[in-house]
Short mmCIF file of C-alpha atoms and ligand atoms in Angstrom, two decimals:
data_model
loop_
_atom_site.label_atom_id
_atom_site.label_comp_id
_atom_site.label_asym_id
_atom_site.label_seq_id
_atom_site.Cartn_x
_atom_site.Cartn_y
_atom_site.Cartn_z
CA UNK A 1 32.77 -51.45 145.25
CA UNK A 2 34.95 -54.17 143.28
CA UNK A 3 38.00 -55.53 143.93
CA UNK A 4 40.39 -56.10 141.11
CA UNK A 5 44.04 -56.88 141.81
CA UNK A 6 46.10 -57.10 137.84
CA UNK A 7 49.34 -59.34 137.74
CA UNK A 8 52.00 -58.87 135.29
CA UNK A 9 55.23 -61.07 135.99
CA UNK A 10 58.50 -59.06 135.81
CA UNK A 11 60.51 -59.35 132.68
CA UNK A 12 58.61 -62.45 132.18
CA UNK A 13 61.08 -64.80 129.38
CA UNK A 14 64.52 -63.45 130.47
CA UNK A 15 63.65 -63.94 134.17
CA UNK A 16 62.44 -67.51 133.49
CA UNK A 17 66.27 -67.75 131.09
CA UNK A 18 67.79 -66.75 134.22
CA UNK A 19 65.87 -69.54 136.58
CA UNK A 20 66.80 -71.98 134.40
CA UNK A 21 70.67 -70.78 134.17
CA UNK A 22 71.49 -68.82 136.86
CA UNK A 23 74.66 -67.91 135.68
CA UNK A 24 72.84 -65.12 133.55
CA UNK A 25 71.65 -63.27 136.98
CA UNK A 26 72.94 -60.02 137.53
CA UNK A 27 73.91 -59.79 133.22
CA UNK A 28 72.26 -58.07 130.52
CA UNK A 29 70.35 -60.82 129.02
CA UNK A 30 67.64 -60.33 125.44
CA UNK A 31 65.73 -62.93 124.25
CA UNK A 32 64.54 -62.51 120.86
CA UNK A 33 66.00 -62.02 117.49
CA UNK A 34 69.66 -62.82 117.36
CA UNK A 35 71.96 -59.96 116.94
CA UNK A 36 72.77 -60.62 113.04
CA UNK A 37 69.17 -61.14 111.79
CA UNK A 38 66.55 -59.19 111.34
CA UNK A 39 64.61 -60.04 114.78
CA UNK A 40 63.63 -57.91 117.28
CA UNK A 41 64.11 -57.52 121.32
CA UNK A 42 61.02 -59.85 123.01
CA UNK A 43 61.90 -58.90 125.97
CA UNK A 44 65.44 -58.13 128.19
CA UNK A 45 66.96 -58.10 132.02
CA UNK A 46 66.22 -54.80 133.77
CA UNK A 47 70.07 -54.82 133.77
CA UNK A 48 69.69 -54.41 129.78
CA UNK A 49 67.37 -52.14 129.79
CA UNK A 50 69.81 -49.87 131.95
CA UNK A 51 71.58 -49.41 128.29
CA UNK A 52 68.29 -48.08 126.87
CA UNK A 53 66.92 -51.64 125.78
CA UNK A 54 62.88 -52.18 125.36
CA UNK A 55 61.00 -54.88 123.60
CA UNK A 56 60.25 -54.53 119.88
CA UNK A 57 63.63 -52.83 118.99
CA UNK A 58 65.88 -54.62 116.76
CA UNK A 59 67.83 -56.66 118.04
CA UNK A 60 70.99 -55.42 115.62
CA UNK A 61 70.45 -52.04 117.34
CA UNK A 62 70.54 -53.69 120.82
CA UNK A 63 74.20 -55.25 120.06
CA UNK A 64 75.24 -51.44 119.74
CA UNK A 65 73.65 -50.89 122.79
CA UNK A 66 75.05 -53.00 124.50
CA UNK A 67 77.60 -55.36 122.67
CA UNK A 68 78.70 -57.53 125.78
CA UNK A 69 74.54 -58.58 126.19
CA UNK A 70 74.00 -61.95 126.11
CA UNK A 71 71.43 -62.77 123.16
CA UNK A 72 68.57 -65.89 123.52
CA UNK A 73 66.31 -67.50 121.38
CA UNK A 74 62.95 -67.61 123.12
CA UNK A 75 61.68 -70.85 124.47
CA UNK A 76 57.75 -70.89 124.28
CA UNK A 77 57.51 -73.51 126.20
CA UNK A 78 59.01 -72.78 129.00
CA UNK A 79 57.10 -69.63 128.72
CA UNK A 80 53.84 -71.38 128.87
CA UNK A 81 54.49 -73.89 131.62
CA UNK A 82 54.88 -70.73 133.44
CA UNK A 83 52.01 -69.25 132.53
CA UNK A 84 49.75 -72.01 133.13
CA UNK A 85 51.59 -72.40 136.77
CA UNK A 86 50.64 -68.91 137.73
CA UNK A 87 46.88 -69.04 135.85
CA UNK A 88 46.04 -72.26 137.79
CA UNK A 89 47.57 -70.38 140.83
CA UNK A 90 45.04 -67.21 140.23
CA UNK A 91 42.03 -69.53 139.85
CA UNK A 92 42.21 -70.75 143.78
CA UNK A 93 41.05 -67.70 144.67
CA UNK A 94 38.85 -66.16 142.47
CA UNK A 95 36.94 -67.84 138.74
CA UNK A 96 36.77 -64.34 137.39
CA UNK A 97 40.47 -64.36 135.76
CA UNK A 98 41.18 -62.36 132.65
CA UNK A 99 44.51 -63.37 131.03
CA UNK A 100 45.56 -60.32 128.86
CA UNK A 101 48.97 -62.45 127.67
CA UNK A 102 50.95 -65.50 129.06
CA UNK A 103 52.49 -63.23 131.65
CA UNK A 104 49.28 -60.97 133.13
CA UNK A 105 46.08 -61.59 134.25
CA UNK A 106 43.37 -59.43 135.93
CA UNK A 107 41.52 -61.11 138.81
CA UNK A 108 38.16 -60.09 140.65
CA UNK A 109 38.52 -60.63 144.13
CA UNK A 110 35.27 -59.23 145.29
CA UNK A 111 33.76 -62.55 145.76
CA UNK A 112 37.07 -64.90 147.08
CA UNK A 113 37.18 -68.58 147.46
CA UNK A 114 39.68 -68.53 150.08
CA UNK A 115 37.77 -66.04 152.40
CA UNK A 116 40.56 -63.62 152.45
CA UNK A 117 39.00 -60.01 153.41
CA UNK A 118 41.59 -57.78 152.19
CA UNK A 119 42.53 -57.37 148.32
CA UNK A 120 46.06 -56.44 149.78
CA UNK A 121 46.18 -59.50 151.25
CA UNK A 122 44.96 -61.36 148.62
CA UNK A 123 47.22 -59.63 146.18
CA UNK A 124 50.51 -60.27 148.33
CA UNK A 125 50.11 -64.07 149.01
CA UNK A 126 49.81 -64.39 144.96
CA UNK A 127 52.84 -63.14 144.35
CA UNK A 128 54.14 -65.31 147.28
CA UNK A 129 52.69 -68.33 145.79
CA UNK A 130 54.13 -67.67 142.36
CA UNK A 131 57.72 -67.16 143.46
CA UNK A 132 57.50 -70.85 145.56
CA UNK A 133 55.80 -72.34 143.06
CA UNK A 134 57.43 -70.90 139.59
CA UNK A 135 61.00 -71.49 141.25
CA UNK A 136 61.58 -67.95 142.20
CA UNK A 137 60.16 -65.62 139.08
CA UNK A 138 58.55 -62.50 140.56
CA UNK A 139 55.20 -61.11 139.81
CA UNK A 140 54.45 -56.87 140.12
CA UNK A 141 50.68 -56.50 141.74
CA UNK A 142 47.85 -53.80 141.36
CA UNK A 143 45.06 -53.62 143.69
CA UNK A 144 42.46 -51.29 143.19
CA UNK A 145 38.80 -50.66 142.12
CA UNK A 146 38.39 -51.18 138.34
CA UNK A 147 40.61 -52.90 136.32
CA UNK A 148 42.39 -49.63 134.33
CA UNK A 149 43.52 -48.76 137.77
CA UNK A 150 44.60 -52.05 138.77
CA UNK A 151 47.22 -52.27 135.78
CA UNK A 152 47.86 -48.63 136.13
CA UNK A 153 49.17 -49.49 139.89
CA UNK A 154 50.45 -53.19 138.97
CA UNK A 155 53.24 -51.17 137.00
CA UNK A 156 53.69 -48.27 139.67
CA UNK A 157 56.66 -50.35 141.38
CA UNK A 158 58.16 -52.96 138.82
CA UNK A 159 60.06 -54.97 139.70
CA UNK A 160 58.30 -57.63 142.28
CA UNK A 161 56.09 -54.32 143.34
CA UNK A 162 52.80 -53.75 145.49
CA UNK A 163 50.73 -51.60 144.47
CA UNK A 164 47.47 -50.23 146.04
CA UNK A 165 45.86 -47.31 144.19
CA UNK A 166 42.43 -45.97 146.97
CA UNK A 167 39.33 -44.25 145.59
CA UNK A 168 41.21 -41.09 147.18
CA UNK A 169 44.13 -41.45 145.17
CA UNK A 170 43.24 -42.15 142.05
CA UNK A 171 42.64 -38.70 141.20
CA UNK A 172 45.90 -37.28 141.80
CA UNK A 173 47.98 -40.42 139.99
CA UNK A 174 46.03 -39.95 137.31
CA UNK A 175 46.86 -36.54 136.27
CA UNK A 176 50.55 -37.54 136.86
CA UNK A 177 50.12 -39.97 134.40
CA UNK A 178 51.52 -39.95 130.75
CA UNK A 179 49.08 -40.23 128.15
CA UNK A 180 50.81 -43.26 126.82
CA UNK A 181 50.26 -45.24 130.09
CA UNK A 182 46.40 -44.87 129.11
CA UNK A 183 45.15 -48.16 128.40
CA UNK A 184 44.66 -48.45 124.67
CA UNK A 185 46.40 -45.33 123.28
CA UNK A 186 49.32 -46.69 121.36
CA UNK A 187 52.43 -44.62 120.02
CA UNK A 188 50.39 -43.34 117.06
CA UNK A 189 47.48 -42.14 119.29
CA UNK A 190 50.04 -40.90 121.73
CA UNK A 191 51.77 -38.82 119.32
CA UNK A 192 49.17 -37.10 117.82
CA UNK A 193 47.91 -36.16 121.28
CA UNK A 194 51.08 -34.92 122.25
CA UNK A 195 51.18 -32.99 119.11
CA UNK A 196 48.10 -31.09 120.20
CA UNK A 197 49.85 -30.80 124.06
CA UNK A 198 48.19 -33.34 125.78
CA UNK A 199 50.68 -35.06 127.45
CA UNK A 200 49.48 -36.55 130.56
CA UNK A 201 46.16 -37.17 132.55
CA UNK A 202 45.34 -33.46 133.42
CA UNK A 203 45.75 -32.65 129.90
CA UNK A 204 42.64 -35.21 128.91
CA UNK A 205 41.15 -34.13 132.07
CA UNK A 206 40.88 -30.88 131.19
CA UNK A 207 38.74 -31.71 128.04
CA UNK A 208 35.08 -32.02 127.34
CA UNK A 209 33.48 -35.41 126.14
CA UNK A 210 32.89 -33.75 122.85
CA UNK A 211 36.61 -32.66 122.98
CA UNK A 212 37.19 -36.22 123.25
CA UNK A 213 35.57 -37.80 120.79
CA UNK A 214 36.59 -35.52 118.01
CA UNK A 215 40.26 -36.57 119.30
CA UNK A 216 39.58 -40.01 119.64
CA UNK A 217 36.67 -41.23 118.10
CA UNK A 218 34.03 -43.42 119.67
CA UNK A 219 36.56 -44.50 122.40
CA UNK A 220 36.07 -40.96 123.87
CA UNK A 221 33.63 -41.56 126.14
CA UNK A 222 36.12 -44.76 127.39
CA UNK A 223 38.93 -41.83 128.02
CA UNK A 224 36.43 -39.47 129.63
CA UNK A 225 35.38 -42.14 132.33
CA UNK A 226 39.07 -43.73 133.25
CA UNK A 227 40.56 -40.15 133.31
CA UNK A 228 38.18 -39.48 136.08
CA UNK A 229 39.00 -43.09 137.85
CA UNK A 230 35.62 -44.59 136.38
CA UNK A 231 35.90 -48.21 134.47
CA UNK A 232 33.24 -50.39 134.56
CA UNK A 233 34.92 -53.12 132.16
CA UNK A 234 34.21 -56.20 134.08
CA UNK A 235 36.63 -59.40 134.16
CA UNK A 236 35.77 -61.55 131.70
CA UNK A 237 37.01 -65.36 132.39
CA UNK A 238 38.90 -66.69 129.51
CA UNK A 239 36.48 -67.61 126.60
CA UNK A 240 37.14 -70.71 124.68
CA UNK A 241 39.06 -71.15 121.94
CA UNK A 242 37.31 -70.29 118.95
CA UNK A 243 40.47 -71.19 116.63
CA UNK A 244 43.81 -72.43 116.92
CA UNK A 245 46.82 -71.76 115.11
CA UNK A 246 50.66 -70.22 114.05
CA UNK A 247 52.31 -68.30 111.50
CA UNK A 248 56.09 -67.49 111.05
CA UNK A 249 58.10 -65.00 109.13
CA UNK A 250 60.50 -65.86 107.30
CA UNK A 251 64.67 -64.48 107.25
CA UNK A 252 64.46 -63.67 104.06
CA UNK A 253 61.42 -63.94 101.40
CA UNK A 254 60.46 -67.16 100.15
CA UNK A 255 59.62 -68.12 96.15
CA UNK A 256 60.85 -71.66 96.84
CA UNK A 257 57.40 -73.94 96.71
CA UNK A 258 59.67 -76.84 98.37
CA UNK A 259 60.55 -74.50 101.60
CA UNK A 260 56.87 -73.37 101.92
CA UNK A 261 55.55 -76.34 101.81
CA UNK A 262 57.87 -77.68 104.23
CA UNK A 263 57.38 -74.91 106.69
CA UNK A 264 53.50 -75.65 106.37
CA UNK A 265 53.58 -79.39 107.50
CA UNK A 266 55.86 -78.62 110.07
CA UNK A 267 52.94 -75.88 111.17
CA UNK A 268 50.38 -77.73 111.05
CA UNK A 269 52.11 -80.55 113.13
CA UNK A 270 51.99 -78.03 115.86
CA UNK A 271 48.17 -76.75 115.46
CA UNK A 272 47.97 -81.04 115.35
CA UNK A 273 49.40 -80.94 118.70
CA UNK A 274 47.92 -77.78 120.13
CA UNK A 275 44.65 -79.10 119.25
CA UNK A 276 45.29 -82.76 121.00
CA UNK A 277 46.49 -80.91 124.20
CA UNK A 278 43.26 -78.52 124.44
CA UNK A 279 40.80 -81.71 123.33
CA UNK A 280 39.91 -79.68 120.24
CA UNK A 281 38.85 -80.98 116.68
CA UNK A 282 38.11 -78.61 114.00
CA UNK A 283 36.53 -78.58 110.39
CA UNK A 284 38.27 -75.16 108.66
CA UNK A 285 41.65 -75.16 108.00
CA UNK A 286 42.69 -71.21 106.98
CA UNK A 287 45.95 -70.53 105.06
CA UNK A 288 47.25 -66.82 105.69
CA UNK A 289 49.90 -65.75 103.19
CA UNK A 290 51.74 -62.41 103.51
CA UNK A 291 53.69 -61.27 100.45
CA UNK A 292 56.94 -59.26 100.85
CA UNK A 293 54.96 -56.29 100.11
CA UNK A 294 52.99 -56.81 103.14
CA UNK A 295 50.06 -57.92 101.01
CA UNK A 296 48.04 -60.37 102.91
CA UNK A 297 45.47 -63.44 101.59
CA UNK A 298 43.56 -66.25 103.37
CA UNK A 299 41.82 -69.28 101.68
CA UNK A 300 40.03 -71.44 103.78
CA UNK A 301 38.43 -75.00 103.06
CA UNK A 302 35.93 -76.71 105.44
CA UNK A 303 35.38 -80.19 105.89
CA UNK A 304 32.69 -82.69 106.37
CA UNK A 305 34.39 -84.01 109.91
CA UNK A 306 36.40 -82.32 112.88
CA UNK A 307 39.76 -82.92 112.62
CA UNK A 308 43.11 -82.58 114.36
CA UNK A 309 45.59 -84.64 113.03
CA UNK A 310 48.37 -82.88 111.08
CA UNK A 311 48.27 -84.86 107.89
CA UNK A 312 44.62 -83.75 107.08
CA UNK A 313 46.09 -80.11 107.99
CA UNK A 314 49.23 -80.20 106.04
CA UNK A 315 47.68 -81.73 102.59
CA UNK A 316 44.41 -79.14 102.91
CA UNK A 317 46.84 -76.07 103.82
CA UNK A 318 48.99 -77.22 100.77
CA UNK A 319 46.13 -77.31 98.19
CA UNK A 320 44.89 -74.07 99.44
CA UNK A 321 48.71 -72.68 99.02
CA UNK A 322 48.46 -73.60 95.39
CA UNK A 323 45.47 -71.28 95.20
CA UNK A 324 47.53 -68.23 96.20
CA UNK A 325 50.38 -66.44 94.24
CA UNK A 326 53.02 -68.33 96.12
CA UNK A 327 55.33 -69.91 94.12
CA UNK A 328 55.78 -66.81 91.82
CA UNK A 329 55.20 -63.47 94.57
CA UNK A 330 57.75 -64.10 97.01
CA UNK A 331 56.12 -64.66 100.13
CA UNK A 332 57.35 -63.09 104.04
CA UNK A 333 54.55 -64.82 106.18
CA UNK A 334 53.03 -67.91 106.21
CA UNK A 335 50.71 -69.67 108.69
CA UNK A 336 47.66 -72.31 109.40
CA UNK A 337 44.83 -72.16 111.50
CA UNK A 338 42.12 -74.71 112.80
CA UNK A 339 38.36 -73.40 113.67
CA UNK A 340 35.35 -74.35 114.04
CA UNK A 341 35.25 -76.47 116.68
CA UNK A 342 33.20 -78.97 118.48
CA UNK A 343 30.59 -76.87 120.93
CA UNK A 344 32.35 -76.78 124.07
CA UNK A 345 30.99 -78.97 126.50
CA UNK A 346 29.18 -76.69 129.37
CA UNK A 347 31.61 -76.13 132.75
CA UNK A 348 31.20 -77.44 135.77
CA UNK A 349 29.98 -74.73 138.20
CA UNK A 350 32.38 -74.20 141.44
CA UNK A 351 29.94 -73.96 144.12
CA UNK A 352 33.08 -72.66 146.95
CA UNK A 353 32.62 -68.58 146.38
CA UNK A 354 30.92 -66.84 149.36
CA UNK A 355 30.53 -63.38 149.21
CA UNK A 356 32.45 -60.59 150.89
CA UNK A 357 31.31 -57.13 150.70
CA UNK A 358 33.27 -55.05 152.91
CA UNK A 359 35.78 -53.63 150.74
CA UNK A 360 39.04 -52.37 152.32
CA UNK A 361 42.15 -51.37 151.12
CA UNK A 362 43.54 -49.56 153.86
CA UNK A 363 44.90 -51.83 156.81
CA UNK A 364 47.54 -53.70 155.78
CA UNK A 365 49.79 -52.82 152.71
N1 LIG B 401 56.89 -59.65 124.51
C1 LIG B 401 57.27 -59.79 123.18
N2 LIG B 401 57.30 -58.69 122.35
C2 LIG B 401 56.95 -57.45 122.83
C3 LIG B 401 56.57 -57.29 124.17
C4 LIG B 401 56.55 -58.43 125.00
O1 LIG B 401 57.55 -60.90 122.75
N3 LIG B 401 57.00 -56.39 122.02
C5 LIG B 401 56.92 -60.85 125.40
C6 LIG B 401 58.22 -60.94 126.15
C7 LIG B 401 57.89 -60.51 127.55
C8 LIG B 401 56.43 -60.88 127.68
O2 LIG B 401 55.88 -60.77 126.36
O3 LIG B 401 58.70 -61.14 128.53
C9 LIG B 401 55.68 -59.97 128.62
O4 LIG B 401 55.72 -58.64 128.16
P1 LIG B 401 55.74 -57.41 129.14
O5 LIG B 401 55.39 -56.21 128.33
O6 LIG B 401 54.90 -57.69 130.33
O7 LIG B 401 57.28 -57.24 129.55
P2 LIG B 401 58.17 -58.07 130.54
O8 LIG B 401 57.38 -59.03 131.36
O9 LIG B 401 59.30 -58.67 129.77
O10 LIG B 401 58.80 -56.93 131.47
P3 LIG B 401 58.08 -56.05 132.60
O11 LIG B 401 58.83 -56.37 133.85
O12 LIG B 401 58.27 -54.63 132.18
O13 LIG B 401 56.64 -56.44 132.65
CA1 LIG B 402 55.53 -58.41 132.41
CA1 LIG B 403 52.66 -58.16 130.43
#
């Protein structure tokens, strides 16, 4: 039997707002969109979401929430220090790390470089390490058998929670469990389902594989296995790069050629400087355009060398701009991406794992 233990830091940007300005503890903080434009909630305090505050609502609508909340504009790279802090504190005791997003990872601690023979323990002197060595943000744990049931228990007890979900328990938490906390089924999914009456695990439970499919399509049989506390997903270590790149969208819709092209070199000064930091070159520079109606294009161009310096990106980006409507469609979205890379050089192999098959939950929690 695995071990997989799933971290997801606790309202990950506002709690690294309030490190860095600890006047904000205790308030209703959002960072995202500012109240007057037309942004949306990245994330908030748990004190905001008290007023009925969640990520991805606009952030207008969160002023009537909640008018005394303090509003901030996110600050990636803050974000991403973080991140890295807590990714290069994962890999000291396992290589099989899975980042799902700057703030989660899941970890297989079956085989553990530091020796440590419970997943509990394991789990719990993470979350230590992360709140010594991230200045004090806090980190929500999962431990479990398969990784569905690791993220399923990391969120059990948020904030700064503990969670160990036992072969014998599974069943019971999942049939508790709403449909929409089912890995993968999004508010669409979920509201068809619930439309039919299936509203939490016992509801899937209840159905046949063939029930499932016609519901669900080919991820049926996915459904049908975690439902019954069987995922055999394994951790997959991060995979390289295989392109690098940004978009943004705009306030308001541009026609302007002067503005986009501006907003492109600025872009691709920052894919130039994404690329230096990860030791990347590429030879295909992609231009994504999204009209206001939502209408998306691409046009790429490859080179004869790698590249990563921003001038190369900014002049190809612009000539492939002038091969898209922009200029007369007014345009919502714009971005640049670098591929097609160098072939990563092959990793050094770390040759500190030993094995350690007992598995055991139970002692300490
Ligand atoms: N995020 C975002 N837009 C979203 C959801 C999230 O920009 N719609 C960003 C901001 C979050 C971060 O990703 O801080 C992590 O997202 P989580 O869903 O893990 O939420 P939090 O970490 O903020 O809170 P929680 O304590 O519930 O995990
Ligand atoms: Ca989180
Ligand atoms: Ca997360």
């Amino acid at each position: 039997m695995r071990k997989i233990i799933h971290i997801d830091m606790d309202a990950f940007y506002a709690s690294v707002e309030v490190r860095d300005n600890p006047s904000l503890r205790g308030k209703p903080l959002i960072v995202g969109g500012l109240p007057h434009s037309r942004g949306v909630v990245a994330t908030c305090s748990y004190e905001a979401r008290k007023f009925g505050i969640h990520s991805g609502m606009a952030s207008s609508r969160a002023h009537q929430l909640c008018p005394e909340a303090i509003f901030l504009p996110p600050r990636f790279d803050a974000y991403r220090a973080a991140s890295n802090r807590i990714r290069s504190i994962f890999l000291d005791y396992t290589d099989l790390v899975e980042p799902l997003s700057l703030d989660e990872a899941y970890l297989d601690v079956t085989v553990n470089k530091r020796g440590i023979p419970y997943a509990t323990r394991t789990a719990r002197e993470i979350k230590k390490r992360i709140r010594r060595e991230t200045g004090g943000l806090t980190a929500s744990a999962g431990v479990s058998y398969n990784m569905f049931l690791a993220k399923i228990a990391s969120d059990l007890h948020k904030p700064n929670g503990l969670t160990v979900i036992r072969p014998e328990d599974a069943h019971e938490i999942l049939m508790k469990l709403p449909i929409g906390k089912f890995f993968g089924i999004g508010p669409v999914t979920e509201k068809s389902l619930t439309a039919r009456g299936i509203r939490i695990g016992a509801d899937l439970f209840r159905l046949s594989l063939k029930e499932l499919c016609a519901l669900l399509g080919k991820s049926g049989e996915y459904y049908y296995g975690i439902v019954r506390g069987n995922d055999d997903r394994e951790v997959m270590p991060e995979r390289e790069h295989k392109s690098l790149g940004t978009e943004c969208t705009f306030e308001h819709d541009i026609t302007d050629m002067t503005e986009l092209v501006a907003t492109l070199a600025q872009q691709s000064a920052e894919v130039a400087d994404d690329l230096r930091k990860n030791e990347l070159a590429g030879k295909t520079i992609t231009l994504k355009v999204k009209y206001f109606n939502f209408r998306t294009v691409t046009r790429s161009r490859s080179l004869d060398s790698h590249i990563d310096d921003a001038e190369t990106i900014g002049e190809t980006a612009r000539n492939l701009l002038l091969k898209t409507e922009a200029g007369t469609v007014p345009v919502r979205l714009i971005g640049v991406t670098v591929s097609n890379f160098h072939d990563p050089k092959p990793e050094e192999k770390e040759d500190a794992n030993f094995f350690q098959p007992e598995f055991d939950f139970g002692e300490e929690l």
